[in-house]
Structure formats: structure tokens, C-alpha cells
Short mmCIF file of C-alpha atoms in Angstrom, two decimals:
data_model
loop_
_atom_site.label_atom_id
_atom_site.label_comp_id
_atom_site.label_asym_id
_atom_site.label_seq_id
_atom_site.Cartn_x
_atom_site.Cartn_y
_atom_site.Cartn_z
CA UNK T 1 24.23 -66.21 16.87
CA UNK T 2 28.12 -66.65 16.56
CA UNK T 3 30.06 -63.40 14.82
CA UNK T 4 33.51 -64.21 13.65
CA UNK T 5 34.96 -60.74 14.37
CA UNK T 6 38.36 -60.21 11.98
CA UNK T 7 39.57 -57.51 14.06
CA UNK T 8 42.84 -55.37 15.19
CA UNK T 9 45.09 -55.24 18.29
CA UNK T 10 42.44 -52.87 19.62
CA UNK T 11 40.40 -56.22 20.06
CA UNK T 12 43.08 -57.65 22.24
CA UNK T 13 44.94 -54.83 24.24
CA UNK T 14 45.41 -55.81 27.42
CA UNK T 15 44.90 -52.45 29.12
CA UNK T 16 40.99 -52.15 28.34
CA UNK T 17 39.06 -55.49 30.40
CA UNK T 18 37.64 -57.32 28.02
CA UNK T 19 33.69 -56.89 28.97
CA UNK T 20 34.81 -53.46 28.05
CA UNK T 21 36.20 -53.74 24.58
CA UNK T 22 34.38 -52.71 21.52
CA UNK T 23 33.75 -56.79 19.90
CA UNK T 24 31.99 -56.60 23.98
CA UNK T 25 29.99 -53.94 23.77
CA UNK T 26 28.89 -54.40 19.90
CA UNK T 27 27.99 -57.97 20.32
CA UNK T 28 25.61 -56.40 23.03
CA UNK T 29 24.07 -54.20 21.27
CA UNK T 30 23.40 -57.06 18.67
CA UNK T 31 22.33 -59.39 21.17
CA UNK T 32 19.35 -56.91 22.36
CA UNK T 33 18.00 -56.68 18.75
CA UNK T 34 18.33 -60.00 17.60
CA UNK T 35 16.58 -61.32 21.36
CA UNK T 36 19.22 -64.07 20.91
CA UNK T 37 22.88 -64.14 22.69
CA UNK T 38 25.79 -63.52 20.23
CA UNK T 39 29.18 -65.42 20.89
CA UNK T 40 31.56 -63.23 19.84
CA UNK T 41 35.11 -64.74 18.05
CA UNK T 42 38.03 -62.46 17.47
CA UNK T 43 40.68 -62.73 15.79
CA UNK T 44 43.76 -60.51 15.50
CA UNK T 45 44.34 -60.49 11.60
CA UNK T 46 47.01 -58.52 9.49
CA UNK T 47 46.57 -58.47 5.45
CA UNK T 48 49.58 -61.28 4.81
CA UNK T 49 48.83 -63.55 1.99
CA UNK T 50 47.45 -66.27 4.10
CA UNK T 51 44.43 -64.60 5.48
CA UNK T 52 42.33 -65.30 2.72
CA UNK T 53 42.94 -69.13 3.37
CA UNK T 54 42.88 -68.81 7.36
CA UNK T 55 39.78 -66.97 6.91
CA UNK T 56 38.01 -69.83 5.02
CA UNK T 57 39.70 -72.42 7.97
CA UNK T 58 38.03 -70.46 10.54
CA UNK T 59 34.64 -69.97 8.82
CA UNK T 60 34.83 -73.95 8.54
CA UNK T 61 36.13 -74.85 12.26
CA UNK T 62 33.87 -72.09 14.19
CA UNK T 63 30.57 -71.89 11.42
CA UNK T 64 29.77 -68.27 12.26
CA UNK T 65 26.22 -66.51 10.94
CA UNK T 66 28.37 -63.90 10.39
CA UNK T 67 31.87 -62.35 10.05
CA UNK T 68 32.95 -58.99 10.54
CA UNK T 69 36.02 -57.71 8.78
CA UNK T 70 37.85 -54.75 9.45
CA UNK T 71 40.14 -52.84 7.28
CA UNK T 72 42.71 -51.39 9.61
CA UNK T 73 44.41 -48.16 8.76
CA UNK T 74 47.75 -49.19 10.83
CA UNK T 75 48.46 -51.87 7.80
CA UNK T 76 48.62 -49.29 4.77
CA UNK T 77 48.62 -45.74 6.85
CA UNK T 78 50.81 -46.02 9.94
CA UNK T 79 54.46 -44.69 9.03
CA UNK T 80 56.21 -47.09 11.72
CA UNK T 81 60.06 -45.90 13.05
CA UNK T 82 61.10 -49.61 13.46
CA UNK T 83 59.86 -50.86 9.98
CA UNK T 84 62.15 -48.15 8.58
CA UNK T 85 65.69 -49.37 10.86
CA UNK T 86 64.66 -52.96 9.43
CA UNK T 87 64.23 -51.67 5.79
CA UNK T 88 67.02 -49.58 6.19
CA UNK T 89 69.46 -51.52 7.70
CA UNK T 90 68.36 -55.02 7.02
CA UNK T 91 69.58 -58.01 9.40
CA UNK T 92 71.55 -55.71 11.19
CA UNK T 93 68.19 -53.36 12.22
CA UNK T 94 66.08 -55.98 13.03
CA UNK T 95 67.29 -56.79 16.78
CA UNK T 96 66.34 -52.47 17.10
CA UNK T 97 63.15 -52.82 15.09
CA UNK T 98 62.41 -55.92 17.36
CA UNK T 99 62.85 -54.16 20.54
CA UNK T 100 60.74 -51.03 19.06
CA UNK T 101 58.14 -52.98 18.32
CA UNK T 102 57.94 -55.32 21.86
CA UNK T 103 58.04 -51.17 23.41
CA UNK T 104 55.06 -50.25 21.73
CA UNK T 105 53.14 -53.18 22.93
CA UNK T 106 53.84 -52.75 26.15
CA UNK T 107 51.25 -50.05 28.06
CA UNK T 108 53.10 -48.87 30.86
CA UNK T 109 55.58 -47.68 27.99
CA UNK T 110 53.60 -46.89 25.05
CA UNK T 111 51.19 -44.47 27.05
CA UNK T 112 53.93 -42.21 28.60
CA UNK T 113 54.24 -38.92 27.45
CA UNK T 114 58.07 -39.38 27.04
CA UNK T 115 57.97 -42.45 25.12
CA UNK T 116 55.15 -40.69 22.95
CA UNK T 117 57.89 -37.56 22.81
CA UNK T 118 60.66 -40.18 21.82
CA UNK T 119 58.40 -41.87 18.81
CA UNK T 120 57.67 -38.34 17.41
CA UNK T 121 61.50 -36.76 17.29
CA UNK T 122 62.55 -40.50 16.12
CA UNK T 123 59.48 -39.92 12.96
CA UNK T 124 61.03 -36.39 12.16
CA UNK T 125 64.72 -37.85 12.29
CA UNK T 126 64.58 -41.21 10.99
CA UNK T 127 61.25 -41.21 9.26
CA UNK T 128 58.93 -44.27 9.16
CA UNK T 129 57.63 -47.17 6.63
CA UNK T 130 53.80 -48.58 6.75
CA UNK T 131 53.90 -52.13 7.53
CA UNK T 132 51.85 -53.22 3.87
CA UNK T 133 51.72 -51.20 0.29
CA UNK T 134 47.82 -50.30 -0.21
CA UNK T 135 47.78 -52.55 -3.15
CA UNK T 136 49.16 -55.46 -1.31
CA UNK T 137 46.29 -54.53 1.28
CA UNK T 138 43.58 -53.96 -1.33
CA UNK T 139 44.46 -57.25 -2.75
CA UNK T 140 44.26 -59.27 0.10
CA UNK T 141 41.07 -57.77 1.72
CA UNK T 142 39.35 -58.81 -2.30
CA UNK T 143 40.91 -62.24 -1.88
CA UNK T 144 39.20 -62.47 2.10
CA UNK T 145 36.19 -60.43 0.73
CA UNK T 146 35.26 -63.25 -1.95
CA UNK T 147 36.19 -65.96 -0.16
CA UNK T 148 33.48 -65.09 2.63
CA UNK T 149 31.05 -64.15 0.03
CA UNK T 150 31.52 -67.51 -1.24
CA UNK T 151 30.17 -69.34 1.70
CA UNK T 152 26.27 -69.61 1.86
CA UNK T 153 24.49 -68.48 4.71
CA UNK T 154 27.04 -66.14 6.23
CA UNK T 155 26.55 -62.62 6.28
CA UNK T 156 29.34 -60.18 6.10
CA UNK T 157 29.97 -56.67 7.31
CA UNK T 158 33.09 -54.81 5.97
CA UNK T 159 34.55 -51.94 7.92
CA UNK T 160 37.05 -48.82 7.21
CA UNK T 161 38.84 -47.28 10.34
CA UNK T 162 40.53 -44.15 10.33
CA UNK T 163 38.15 -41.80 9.81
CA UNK T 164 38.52 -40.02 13.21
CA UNK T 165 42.21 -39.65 12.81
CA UNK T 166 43.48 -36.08 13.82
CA UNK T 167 46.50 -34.28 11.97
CA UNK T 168 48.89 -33.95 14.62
CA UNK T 169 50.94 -31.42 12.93
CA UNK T 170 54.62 -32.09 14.14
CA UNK T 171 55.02 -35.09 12.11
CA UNK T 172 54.75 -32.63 9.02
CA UNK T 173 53.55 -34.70 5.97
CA UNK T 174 52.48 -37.90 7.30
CA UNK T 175 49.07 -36.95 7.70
CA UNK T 176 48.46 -36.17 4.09
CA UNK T 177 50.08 -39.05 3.29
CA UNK T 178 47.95 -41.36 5.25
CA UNK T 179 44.77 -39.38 3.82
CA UNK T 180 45.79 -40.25 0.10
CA UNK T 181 46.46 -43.83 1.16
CA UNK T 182 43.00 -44.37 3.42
CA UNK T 183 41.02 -42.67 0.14
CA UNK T 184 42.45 -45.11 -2.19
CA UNK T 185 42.43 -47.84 -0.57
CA UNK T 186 38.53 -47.49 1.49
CA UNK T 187 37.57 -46.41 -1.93
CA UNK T 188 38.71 -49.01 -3.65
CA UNK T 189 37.13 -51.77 -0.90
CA UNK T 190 33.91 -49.38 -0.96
CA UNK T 191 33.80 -49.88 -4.22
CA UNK T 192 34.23 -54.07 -4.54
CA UNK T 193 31.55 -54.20 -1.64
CA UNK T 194 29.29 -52.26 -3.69
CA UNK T 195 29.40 -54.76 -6.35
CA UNK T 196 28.99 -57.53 -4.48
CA UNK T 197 26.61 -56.14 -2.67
CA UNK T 198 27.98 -56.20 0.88
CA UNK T 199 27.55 -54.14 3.68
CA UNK T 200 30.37 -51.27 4.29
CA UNK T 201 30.67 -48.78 6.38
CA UNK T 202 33.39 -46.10 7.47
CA UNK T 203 34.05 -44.74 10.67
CA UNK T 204 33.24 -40.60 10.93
CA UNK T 205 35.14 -37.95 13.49
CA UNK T 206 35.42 -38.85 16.92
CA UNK T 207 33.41 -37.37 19.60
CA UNK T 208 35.29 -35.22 22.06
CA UNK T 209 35.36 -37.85 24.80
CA UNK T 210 36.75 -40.21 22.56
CA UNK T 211 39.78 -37.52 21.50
CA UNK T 212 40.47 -37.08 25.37
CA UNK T 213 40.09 -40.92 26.03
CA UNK T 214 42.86 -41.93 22.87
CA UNK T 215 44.79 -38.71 24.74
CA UNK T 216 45.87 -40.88 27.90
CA UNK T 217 47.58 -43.64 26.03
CA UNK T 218 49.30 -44.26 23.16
CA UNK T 219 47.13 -42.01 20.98
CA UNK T 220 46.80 -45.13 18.88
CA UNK T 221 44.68 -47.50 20.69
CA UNK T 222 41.42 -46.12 22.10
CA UNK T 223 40.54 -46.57 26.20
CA UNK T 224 37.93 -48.01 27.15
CA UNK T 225 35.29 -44.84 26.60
CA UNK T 226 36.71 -44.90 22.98
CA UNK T 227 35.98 -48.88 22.69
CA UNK T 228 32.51 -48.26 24.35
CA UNK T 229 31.60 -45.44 21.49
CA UNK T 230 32.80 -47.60 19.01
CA UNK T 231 31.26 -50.46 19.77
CA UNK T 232 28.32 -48.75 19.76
CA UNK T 233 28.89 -47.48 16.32
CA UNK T 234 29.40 -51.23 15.21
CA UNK T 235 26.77 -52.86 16.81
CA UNK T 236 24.19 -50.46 15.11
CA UNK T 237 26.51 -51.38 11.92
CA UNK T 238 25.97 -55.07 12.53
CA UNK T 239 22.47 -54.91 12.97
CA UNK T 240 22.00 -53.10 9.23
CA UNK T 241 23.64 -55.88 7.97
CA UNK T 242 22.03 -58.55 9.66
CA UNK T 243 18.89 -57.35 8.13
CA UNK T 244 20.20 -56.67 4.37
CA UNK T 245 20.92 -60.34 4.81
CA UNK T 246 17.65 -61.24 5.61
CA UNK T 247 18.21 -62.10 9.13
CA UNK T 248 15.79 -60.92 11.72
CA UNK T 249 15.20 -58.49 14.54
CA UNK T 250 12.91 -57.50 17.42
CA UNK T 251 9.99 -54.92 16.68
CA UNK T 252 11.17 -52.12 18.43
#
């Protein structure tokens, strides 16, 4: 079986190995129901207005049996310091915003507790801006949604993230802001899936390994026991849909 896996930089962060990652450990899990090996594709998306049409390239160039397509929370519900200097400041911000950005991509950075200190007195000072509107994100994940649909012979899981997301208090606010925002807009794609009749699923609270894993880095990106839960999680996910699409599995 090949899974095209439209994923999030938690697919391609350097600092978990990748026969450790989540796309790793679901495709696994997968593999042992269908009896068949799964090659596993990922790609890195954000919700710009070309994925619907990149989407449709790569269901032509790699022919998957199925695509899995994840609605990340960072687009809509992340309140980012450096999207704020560039909104704020325009072409003069950007060089900061740039250099912000590179920083938080960058492990040995991102995961100290000082840098982690900085980004939270920088939130209560300066504020932040999510990278998308919802409704730009809602319309973009329809646009990918149908296009997929579309195509014969493909099966299609949708995913919500951000359901194990913890309030962590100093950054008064932003928590109840994200909540609204991840409501309206997994509701909304909840809602379209239901109607077409495709697979969804959210993600629930984490388990307490998985809080102490996402403790030691950037509290953003999970470790590799937080990839190894959630690939779990999707896996079993994957297999549910495989099946509502008719596809096969082994008798247990």
C-alpha cells in the first residue's frame, strides 16, 4: 500500500530519527493489519492557496491508496511573536521575523528553557499573530478535501490536532482564543467530512508521558515517546478508514 501522508513539521523535525516519528510508527501499525508493507510519503503542507492543486499533482505523480490529511492547529491557533514584528512593522520587521523564525527551527535553541522564557515575556509584551485566518484555513482544507474525494479509488482520512493542548496560564488569553478558533474551525471540517462521508477524527488529552515528553523541548513539537503515542493513535485511525473504504484487513 502507498499512504500519501499531508502532514506538519512534526513529520520532519530533525531531532526525533525518523524510524521513530509518528508517519513511522503509524504506517506500522497499518502494515500489521493490512499483512501488506505500507510506503509511507510525507509531505510538509501549510493551507496556502496552492495546496489544493499540489495535492492533486502529488496524488497523480506518487498514485497513493490513500492520503492522510492533517489539519494542523499551528496554521489558525498558534499566536506567533515574529508574524506580529512582520505585520507590525512591515519590510522593516521582516529581517527580525526572519531570524525568529530560523530560531525556532533550530533544536538546540528552541528546546532551552531560556529561549522558551524569552518567547513567553516576548507573547506578553509584543503579542503574537496566527500564521492563517480560520476561514482562509477552512477554505483551503474544503478545496484539498474535494479535490481528493474526487479521485476514484483513494481513500482519505482527515485529522484535527490540538486536542491535547494544555492552558499554560502566563500567556493570559491565548488559550481561549485558540479554543474558539480549533472549535470553529474542526467543527466546521467535522462537519464537510460528515457530508461527504469521510473519515475524521480528533485527537483527545495527552497521556502523562506524552505531557513530560513535549516538556523537554519546545513544548510544541512532541519527542519521540509523544510521536510513538501518536502514531499509535493514527495507525488505529488509518485502519478504520481503510475499512469504511472497503479495503481489507487480517482476521485478528
Amino acid at each position: 500500500m502507498k499512504l500519501l501522508r499531508l502532514g506538519n513539521s512534526d513529520d520532519i523535525d530533525p531531532s526525533v530519527p525518523d524510524d521513530q516519528k509518528n508517519w513511522y510508527v503509524a504506517g506500522k501499525v497499518l502494515e500489521e493489519a493490512i499483512g501488506e508493507p505500507v510506503e509511507t510519503v510525507v509531505k510538509a503542507i501549510w493551507p496556502g492557496e496552492e495546496l489544493p492543486r499540489k495535492v492533486s499533482e502529488w496524488i497523480d505523480e506518487y498514485r497513493p491508496d490513500m492520503v492522510f490529511l492533517k489539519v494542523t492547529w499551528v496554521w489558525y491557533g498558534y499566536e506567533s511573536v515574529p508574524r506580529r514584528i512582520e505585520r507590525i512593522f512591515g519590510r522593516a520587521g521582516k529581517p527580525v521575523a526572519r531570524a525568529g523564525l530560523r530560531a525556532a527551527k533550530r533544536p538546540r535553541l528552541a528546546h532551552t528553557w531560556w529561549f522558551r522564557t524569552g518567547r513567553r515575556a516576548a507573547h506578553r509584551v509584543i503579542g503574537g499573530d496566527t500564521q492563517w485566518h480560520s476561514d482562509a484555513v477552512l477554505e483551503t482544507m474544503e478545496a484539498t478535501i474535494r479535490k481528493v474525494v474526487a479521485r476514484e479509488n483513494v481513500a482519505l482520512l482527515v485529522k484535527g490536532t490540538g486536542g491535547g493542548r494544555r492552558n499554560e496560564g502566563p500567556l493570559k488569553g491565548q488559550f481561549e482564543r485558540f479554543a474558539k478558533r480549533r472549535a470553529y474551525v474542526e467543527g466546521n471540517v467535522e462537519t464537510l467530512c460528515n457530508e461527504l462521508h469521510v473519515p475524521y477524527v480528533g485527537t483527545g488529552p495527552r497521556k502523562p508521558e506524552e505531557q513530560r515528553d513535549l516538556a523537554k523541548g519546545d513544548r510544541i513539537h512532541p519527542g519521540a515517546t509523544g510521536h510513538y503515542w501518536m502514531g499509535r493513535q493514527e495507525g488505529l485511525a488509518l485502519i478504520d478508514a481503510w475499512k469504511a473504504s472497503g479495503g481489507t484487513v487480517r482476521a485478528d
